[in-house]
XYZ file of C-alpha atoms in Angstrom:
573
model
C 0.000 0.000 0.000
C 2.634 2.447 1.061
C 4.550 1.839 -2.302
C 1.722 2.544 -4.060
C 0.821 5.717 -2.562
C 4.414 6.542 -3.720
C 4.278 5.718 -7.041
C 0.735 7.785 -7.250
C 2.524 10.951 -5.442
C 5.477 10.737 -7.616
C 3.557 10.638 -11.022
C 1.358 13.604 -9.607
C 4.869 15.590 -9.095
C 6.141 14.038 -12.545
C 3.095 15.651 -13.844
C 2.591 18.971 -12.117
C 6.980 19.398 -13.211
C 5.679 19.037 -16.976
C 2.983 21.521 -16.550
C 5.158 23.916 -14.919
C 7.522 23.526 -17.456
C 5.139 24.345 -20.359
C 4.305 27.035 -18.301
C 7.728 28.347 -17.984
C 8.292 27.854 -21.466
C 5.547 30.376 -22.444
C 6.392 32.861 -20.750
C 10.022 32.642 -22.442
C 7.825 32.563 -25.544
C 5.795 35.442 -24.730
C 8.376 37.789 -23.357
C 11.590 37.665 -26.213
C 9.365 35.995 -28.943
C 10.070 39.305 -30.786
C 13.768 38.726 -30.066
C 13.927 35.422 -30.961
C 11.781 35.698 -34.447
C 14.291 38.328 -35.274
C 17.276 36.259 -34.698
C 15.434 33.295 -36.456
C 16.132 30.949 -33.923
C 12.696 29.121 -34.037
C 14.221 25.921 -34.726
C 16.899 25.917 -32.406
C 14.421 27.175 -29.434
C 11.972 24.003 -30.153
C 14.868 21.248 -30.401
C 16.158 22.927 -26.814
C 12.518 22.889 -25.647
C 12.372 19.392 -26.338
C 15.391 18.351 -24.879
C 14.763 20.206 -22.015
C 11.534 18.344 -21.038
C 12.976 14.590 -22.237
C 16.451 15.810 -19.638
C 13.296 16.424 -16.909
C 11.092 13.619 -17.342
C 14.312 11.351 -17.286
C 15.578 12.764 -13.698
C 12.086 12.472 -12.710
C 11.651 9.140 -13.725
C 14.946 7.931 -11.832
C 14.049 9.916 -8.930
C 10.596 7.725 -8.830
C 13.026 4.355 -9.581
C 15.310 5.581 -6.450
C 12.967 5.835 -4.155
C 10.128 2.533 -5.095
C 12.693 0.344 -5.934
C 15.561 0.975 -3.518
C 17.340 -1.774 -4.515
C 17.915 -1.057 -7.756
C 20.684 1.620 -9.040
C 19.837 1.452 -12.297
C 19.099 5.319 -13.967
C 16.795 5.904 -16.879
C 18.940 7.115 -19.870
C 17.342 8.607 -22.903
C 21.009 8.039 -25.317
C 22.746 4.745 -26.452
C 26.080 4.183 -23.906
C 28.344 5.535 -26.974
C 25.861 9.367 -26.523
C 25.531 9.168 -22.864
C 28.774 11.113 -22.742
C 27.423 13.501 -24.738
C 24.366 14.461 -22.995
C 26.452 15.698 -19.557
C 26.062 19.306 -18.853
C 28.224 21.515 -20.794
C 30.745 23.884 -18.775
C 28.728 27.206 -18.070
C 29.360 29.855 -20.018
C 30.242 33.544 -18.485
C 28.005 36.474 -19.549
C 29.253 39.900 -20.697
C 26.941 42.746 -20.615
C 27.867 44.727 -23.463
C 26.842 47.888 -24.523
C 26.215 47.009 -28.533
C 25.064 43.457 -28.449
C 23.743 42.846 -25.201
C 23.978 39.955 -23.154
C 26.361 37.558 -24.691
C 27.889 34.055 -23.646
C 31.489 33.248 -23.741
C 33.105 29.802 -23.385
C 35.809 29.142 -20.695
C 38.110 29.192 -22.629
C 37.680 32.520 -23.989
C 37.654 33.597 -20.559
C 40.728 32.271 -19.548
C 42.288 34.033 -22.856
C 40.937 37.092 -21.930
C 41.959 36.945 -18.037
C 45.901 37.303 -19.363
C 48.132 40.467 -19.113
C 48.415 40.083 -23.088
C 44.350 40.381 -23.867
C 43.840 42.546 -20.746
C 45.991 45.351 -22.519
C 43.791 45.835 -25.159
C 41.421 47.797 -22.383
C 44.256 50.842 -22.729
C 44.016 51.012 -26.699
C 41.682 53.134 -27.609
C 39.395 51.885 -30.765
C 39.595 55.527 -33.149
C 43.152 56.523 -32.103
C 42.900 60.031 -31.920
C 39.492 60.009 -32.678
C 38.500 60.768 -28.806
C 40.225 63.947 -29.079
C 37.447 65.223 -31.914
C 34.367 62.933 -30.585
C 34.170 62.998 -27.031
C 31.690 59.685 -26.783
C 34.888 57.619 -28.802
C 36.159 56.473 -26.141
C 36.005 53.427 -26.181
C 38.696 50.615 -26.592
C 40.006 47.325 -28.285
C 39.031 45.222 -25.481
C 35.506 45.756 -25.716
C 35.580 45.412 -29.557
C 37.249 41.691 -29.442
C 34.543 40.424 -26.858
C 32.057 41.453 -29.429
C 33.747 40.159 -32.396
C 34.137 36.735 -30.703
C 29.950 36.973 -30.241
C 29.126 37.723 -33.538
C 31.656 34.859 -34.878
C 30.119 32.391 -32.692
C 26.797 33.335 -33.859
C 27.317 33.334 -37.134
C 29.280 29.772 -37.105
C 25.899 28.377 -35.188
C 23.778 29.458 -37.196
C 25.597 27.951 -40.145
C 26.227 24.689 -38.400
C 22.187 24.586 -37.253
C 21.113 25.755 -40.897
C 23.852 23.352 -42.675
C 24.157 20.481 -41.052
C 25.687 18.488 -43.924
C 28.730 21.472 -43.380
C 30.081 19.079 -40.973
C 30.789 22.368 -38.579
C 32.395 20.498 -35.254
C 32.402 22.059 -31.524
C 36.296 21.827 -32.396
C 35.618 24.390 -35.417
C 33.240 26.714 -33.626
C 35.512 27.135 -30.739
C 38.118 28.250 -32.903
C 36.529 30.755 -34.932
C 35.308 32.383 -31.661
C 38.743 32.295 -30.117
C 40.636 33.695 -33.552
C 37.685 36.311 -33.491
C 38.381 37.239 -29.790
C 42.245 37.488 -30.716
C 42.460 39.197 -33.961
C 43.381 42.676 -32.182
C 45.595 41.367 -30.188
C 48.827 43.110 -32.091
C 47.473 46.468 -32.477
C 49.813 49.347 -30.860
C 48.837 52.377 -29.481
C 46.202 54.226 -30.781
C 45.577 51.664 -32.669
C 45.787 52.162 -36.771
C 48.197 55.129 -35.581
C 50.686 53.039 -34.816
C 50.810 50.789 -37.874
C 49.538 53.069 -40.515
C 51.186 56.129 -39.350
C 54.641 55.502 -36.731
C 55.891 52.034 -37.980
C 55.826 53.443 -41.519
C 58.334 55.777 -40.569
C 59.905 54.442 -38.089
C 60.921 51.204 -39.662
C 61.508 52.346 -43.160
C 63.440 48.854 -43.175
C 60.474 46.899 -43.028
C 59.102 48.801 -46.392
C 55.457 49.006 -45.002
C 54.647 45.250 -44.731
C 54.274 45.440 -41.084
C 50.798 45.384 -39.723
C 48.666 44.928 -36.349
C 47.817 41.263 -37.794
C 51.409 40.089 -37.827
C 51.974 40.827 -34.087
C 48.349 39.586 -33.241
C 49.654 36.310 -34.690
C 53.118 36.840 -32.365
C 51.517 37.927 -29.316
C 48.601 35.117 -29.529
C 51.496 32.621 -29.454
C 53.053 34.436 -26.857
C 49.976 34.345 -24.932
C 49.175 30.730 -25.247
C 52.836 30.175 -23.996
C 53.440 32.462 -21.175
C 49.841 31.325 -19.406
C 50.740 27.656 -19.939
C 47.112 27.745 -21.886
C 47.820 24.384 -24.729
C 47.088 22.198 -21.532
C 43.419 23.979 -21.325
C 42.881 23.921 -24.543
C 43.390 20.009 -24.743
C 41.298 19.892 -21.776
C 38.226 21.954 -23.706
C 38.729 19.254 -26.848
C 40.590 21.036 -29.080
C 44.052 19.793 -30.712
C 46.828 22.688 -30.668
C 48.613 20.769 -32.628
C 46.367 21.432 -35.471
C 44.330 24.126 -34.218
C 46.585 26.810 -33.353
C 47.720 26.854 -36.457
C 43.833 27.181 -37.501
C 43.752 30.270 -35.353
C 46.326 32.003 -36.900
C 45.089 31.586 -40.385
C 41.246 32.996 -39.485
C 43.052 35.777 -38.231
C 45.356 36.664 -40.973
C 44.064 34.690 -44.102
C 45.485 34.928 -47.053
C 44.078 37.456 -50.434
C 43.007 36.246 -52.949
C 45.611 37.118 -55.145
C 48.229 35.273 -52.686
C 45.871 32.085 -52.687
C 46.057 32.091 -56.730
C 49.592 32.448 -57.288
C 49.874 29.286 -54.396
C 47.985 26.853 -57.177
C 47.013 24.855 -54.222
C 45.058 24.995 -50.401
C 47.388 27.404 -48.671
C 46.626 26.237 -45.011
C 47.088 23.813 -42.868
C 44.665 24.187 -40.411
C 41.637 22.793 -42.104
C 41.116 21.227 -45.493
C 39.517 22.910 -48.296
C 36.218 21.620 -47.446
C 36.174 24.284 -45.141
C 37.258 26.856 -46.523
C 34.217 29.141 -46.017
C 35.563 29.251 -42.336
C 38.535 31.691 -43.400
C 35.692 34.145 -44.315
C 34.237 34.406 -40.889
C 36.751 36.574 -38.823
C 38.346 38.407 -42.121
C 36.877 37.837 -45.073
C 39.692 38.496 -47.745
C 37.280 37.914 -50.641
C 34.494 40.657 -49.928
C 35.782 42.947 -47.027
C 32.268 41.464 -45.314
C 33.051 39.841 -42.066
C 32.041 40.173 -38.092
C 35.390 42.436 -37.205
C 33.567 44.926 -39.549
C 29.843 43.727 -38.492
C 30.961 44.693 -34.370
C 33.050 48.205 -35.363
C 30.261 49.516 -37.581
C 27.444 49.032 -35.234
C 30.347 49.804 -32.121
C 31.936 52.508 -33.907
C 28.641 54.257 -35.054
C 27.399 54.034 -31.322
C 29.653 56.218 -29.685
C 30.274 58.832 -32.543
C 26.636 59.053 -32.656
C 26.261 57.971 -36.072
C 23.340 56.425 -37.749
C 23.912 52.851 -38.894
C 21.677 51.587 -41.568
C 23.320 48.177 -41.366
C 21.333 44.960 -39.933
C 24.209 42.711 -39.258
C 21.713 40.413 -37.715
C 19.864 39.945 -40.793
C 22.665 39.400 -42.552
C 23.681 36.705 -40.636
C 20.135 35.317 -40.872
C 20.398 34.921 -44.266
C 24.072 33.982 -44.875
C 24.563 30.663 -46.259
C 27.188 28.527 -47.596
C 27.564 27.475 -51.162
C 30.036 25.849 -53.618
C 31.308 28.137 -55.833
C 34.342 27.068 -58.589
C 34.793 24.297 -56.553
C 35.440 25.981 -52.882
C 32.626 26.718 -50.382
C 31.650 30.535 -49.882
C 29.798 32.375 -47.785
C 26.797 33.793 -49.953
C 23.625 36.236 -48.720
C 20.198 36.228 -50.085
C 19.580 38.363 -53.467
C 16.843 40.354 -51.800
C 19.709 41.480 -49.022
C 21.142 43.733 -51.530
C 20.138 46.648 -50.369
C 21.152 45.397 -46.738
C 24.607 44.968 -48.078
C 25.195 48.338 -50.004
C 23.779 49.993 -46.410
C 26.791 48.232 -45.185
C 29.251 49.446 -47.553
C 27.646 53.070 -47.817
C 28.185 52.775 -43.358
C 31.877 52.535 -44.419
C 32.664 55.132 -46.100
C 30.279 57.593 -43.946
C 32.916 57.084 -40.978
C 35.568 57.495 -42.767
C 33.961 60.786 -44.434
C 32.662 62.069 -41.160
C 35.269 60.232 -38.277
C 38.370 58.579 -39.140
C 39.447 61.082 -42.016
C 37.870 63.780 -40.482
C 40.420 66.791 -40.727
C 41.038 67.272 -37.614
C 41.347 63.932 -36.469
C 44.078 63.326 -39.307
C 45.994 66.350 -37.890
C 46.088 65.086 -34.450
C 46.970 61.415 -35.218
C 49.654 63.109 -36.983
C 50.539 65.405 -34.008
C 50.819 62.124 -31.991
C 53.099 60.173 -34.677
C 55.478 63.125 -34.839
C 55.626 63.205 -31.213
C 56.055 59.565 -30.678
C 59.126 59.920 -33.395
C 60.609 62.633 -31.447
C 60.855 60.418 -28.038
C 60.903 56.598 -29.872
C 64.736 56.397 -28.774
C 64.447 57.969 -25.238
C 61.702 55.601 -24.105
C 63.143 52.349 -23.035
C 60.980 49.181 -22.356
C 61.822 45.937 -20.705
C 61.369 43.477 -23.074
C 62.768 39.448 -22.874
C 65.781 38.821 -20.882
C 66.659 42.633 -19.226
C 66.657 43.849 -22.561
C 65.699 48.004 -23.063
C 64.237 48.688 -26.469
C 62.630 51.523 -28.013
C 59.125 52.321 -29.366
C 59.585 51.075 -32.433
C 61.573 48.185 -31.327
C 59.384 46.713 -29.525
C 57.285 45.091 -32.215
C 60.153 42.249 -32.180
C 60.006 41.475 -28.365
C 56.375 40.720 -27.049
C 56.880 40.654 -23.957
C 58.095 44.199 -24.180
C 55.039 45.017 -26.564
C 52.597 43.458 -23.915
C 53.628 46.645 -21.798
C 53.447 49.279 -24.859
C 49.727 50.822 -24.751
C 47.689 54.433 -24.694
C 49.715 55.374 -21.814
C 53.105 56.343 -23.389
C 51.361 59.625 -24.436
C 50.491 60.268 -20.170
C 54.383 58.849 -19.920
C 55.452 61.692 -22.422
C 53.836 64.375 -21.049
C 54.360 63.894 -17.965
C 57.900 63.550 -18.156
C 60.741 65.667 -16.983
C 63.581 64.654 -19.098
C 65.123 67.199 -21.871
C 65.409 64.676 -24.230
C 61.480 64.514 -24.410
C 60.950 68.204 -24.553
C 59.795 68.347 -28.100
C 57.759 65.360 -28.207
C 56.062 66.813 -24.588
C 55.566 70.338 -26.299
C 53.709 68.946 -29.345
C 51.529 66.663 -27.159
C 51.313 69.678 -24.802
C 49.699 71.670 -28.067
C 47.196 68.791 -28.887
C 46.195 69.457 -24.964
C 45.469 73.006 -24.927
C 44.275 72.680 -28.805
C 47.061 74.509 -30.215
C 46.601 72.143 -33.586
C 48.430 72.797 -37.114
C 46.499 75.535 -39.069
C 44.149 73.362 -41.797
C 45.069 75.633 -45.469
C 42.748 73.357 -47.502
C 42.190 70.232 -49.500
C 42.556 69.407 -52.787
C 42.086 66.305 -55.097
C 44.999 65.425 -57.997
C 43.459 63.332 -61.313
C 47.077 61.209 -61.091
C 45.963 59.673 -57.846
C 42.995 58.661 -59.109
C 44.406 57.003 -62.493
C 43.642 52.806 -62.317
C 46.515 51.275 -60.616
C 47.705 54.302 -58.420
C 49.349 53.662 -55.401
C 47.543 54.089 -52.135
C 50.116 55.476 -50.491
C 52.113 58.256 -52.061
C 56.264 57.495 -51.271
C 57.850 59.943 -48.545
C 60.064 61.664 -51.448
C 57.125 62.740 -53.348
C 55.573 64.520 -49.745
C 58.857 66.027 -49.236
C 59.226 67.547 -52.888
C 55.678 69.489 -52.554
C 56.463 70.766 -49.576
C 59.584 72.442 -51.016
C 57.077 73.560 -53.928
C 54.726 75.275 -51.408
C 57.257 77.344 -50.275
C 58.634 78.249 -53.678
C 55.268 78.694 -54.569
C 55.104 82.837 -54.158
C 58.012 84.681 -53.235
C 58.124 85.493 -49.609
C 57.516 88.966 -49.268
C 57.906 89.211 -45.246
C 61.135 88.019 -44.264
C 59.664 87.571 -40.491
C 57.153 85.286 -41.674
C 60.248 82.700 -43.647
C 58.244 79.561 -44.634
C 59.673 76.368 -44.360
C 59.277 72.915 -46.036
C 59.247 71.937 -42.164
C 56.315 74.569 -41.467
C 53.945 72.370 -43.787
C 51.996 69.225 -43.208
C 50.815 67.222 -46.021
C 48.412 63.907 -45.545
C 47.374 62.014 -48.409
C 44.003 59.805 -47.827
C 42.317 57.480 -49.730
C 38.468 56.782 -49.106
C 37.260 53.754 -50.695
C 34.232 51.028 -50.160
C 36.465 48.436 -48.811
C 37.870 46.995 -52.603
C 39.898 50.227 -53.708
C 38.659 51.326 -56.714
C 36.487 48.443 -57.257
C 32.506 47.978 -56.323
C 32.652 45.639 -53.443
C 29.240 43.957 -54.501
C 30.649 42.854 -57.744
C 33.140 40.061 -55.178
C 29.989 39.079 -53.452
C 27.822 35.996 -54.573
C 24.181 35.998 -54.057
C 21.817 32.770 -53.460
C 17.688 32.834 -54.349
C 14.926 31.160 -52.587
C 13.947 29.695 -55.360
C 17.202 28.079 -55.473
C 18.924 27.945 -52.819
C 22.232 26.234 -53.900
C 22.901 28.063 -57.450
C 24.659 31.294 -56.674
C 26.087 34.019 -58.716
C 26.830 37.863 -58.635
C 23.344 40.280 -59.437
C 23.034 40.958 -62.956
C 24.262 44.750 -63.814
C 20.674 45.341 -65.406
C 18.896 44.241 -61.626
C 20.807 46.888 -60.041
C 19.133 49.900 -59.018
C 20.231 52.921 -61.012
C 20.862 54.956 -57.732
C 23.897 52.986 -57.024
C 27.683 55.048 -56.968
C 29.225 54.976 -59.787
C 32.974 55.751 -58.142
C 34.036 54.064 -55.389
C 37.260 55.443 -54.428
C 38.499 59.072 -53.558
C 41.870 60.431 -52.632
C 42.833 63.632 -50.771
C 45.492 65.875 -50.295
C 45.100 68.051 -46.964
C 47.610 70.387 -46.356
C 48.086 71.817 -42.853
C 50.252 74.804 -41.436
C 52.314 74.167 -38.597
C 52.476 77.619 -37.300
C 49.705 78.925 -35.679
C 50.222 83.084 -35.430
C 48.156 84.855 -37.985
C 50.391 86.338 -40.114
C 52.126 82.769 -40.782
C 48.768 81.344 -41.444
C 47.961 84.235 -44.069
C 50.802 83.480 -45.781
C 50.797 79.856 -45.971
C 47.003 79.743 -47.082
C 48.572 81.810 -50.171
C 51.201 79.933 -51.100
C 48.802 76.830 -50.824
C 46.480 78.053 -53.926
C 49.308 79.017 -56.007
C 50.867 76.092 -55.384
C 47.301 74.377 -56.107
C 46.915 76.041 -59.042
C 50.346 75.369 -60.660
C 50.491 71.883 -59.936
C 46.702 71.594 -61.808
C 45.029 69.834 -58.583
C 41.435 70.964 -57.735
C 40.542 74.516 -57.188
C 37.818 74.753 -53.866
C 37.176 72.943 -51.569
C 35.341 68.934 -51.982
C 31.833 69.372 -50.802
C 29.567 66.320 -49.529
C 31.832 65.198 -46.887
């Protein structure tokens, strides 16, 4: 009798469990169904519903078994021995609450990557360089950026691997793209492009301008992974380093497609060709269209208060992976044209309106000439005792680990003579002292097919003699100077230089879903840009006193005028 009674009580509890589960469940329904529908997770949210009640009824069940048959310690189990393994609670995952995408989830691993003195730098590199000094709400920083690229790659390799299951897309695979995705910034310098694109160039003229933030991302990842002992943890989370470090590396700096061509054969080593749509995930060499660029937009266009017109969700909705010449690429529905060009018009707005912005340029030039001045009177610690310089300190990472934002506070508030002209320039950018903007102008040579990007430091140096020979210097108290000029040469583009990005991009149907191809030139709305590429010259005055100014702005439009560059200023900026 009294093991009856049991068996009735426990089926009432099994029972009132299962309603109060498909209560629960509503609720989740009713509350973030708008989330969810956008996101198009419908599928995913009924297989987890479902597993979710079997996991219950099972622990249920072998509660009941436990307690009427005592004897026996035999569990319920919904899997085959071989899955059983496979069932056991995954390791939780930590939430961020971030400003762009909300709360997102993080493996362990990623947070042990991102607990080190190597990723924890990145929280003292600002994102827009010297961008903070023109938008006040820039502030933010490489850190913040990385957690949110290593969300969007995750999401984007899920919903590929729950869309595509014939992909073959293993937890080994996801992991990876999340943790390249999390680690592609990790060799960025400070003030970020700055340092790259702006003090390396000149500092190193030996390494002819092939150094960039990618190379010692790839450096200091394998420094991290070394210093914090972290291959052991990665074996422990499934994955092979082995094989898979090597994987990293390549989704972080993949090859062009140019490079890939001229190999004749699959270039990496990480994963076979079958899988090659993975390289397009964290940089996408092909189009320019990846998450680094998804997280920045959206991130970027937050705190300069910038609208962006660009649904990376829905994108990512409607990505999908198709076989294209024989290799697997990452293709988007033909109705999310207009979705894309958004994204590629969302480009070259913040470079119009923020990262080119004049003043900007003249301050991130302010800061390279400063950091020049004092590169071989700063001395950092690097590997064994050794002192190195700024610039040196690209070949030693565990001198680079201590290189951030801060050497401009170390600058300025230094003492030492042999930092007194880097300190006075920095000292200028403070109190807003800034080099005198003359004008811009646009030359038709730089915008010939096959012109070079960047204009050689000779070519700079020879107009600034021309400016001052320009008009003949009437006061001698004034005396221009090559030196008194500043000349920056930028080139705006939609992410493929002169090319239209779209043109790279292949586009799927729902009619048919596996034959791709680019849009037809005659489907393409007749509002598109026709030019998709623009380079400036600005041309700054380094003295600031009035009559100095007067004079430079003079010799700047004869020297405009005789050269045959652009008369007026470039409106629609």
């Amino acid at each position: 009798m009294e093991r009856q009674l049991c068996e009735v009580t426990l089926a009432l509890v099994l029972l009132y469990n299962i309603v109060c589960i498909s209560q629960f469940m509503q609720m989740i329904h009713f509350e973030n169904g708008a989330r969810l529908r956008m996101e198009n997770n419908i599928l995913t949210r009924r297989r987890i519903e479902r597993h979710f009640m079997k996991k219950r009824c099972a622990l249920l069940m072998n509660e009941y078994l436990l307690i009427s048959r005592p004897h026996s310690r035999r569990s319920i189990s919904l899997k085959s021995p071989k899955k059983r393994a496979s069932m056991e609670r995954p390791l939780p995952k930590k939430v961020f609450n971030d400003s762009i995408h909300g709360h997102v989830e993080l493996h362990q691993l990623l947070v042990k990557i991102i607990d080190t003195p190597q990723f924890q730098r990145l929280r003292n590199i600002k994102q827009l360089g010297g961008g903070y000094f023109v938008f006040p709400g820039a502030s933010h920083n490489r850190f913040e950026h990385s957690i949110g690229v290593a969300h969007l790659a995750g999401e984007l390799v899920r919903n590929l691997r729950t869309m595509q299951p014939e992909l073959n897309i293993s937890p080994r695979d996801e992991l990876c793209v999340e943790i390249a995705g999390l680690c592609h910034d990790l060799g960025h310098g400070p003030f970020s492009h700055l340092f790259d694109g702006m003090f390396i160039r000149k500092a190193r003229p030996d390494l002819k301008g092939k150094w960039k933030h990618e190379t010692a991302s790839i450096q200091m990842f394998d420094y991290l992974v070394k210093d914090n002992g972290l291959e052991s943890v990665m074996k422990q989370h499934g994955l092979e380093p082995s094989e898979d470090l090597d994987f990293i590396k390549e989704l972080i700096q993949p090859y062009d497609e140019t490079e890939q061509v001229s190999l004749n054969s699959w270039p990496y080593k990480g994963r076979e060709e079958d899988k090659s749509f993975l390289y397009e995930i964290v940089a996408n060499k092909r189009t320019g269209i990846d998450v680094d660029k998804f997280d920045y937009f959206a991130r970027d266009c937050h705190h300069l208060g910038i609208q962006n017109n660009f649904d990376h969700r829905r994108f990512i909705m409607f990505a999908r992976v198709c076989k294209v010449d024989g290799k697997k690429h990452i293709c988007v529905r033909d109705k999310e044209i207009g979705n894309v060009c958004d994204m590629f018009y969302t480009r070259i707005s913040l470079h119009r309106r923020a990262y080119q912005h004049r003043v900007n340029k003249i301050i991130e030039s302010m800061i390279t000439e400063a950091f020049l001045k004092a590169d071989k009177h700063i001395k950092i610690e690097g590997k064994g005792g050794k002192k190195l310089s700024l610039s040196e300190t690209i070949d030693n990472m565990e001198a680079y680990t201590k290189l951030t934002d801060s050497v401009f506070e170390q600058i300025l508030s230094s003492t030492s003579p042999e930092l007194t002209e880097a300190r006075e320039i920095l000292e200028r950018i403070q109190s807003r002292q800034l080099y005198k903007f003359l004008g811009q102008t646009k030359a038709k040579m730089l915008h010939e097919p096959g012109a070079p990007q960047t204009l050689p430091q000779d070519i700079i140096s020879t107009w600034k003699e021309e400016l001052v020979k320009a008009l003949p210097q009437a006061d001698a108290q004034v005396g221009l100077q090559p030196d008194d000029f500043e000349i920056l040469v930028i080139t705006m583009d939609y992410g493929k230089k002169d090319k239209n990005p779209v043109d790279e991009m292949y586009f799927y149907s729902k009619k048919y879903p596996t034959t791709v191809g680019p849009i037809p030139a005659e489907q393409m709305s007749e509002l598109r840009p026709t030019c998709f590429s623009e380079t400036l010259i600005m041309v700054y005055c380094k003295k600031t006193d009035n009559k100095s100014v007067e004079a430079a702005d003079k010799h700047f439009k004869q020297w405009r005028k005789n050269k045959g560059f652009q008369v007026g200023e470039t409106v629609g900026q």
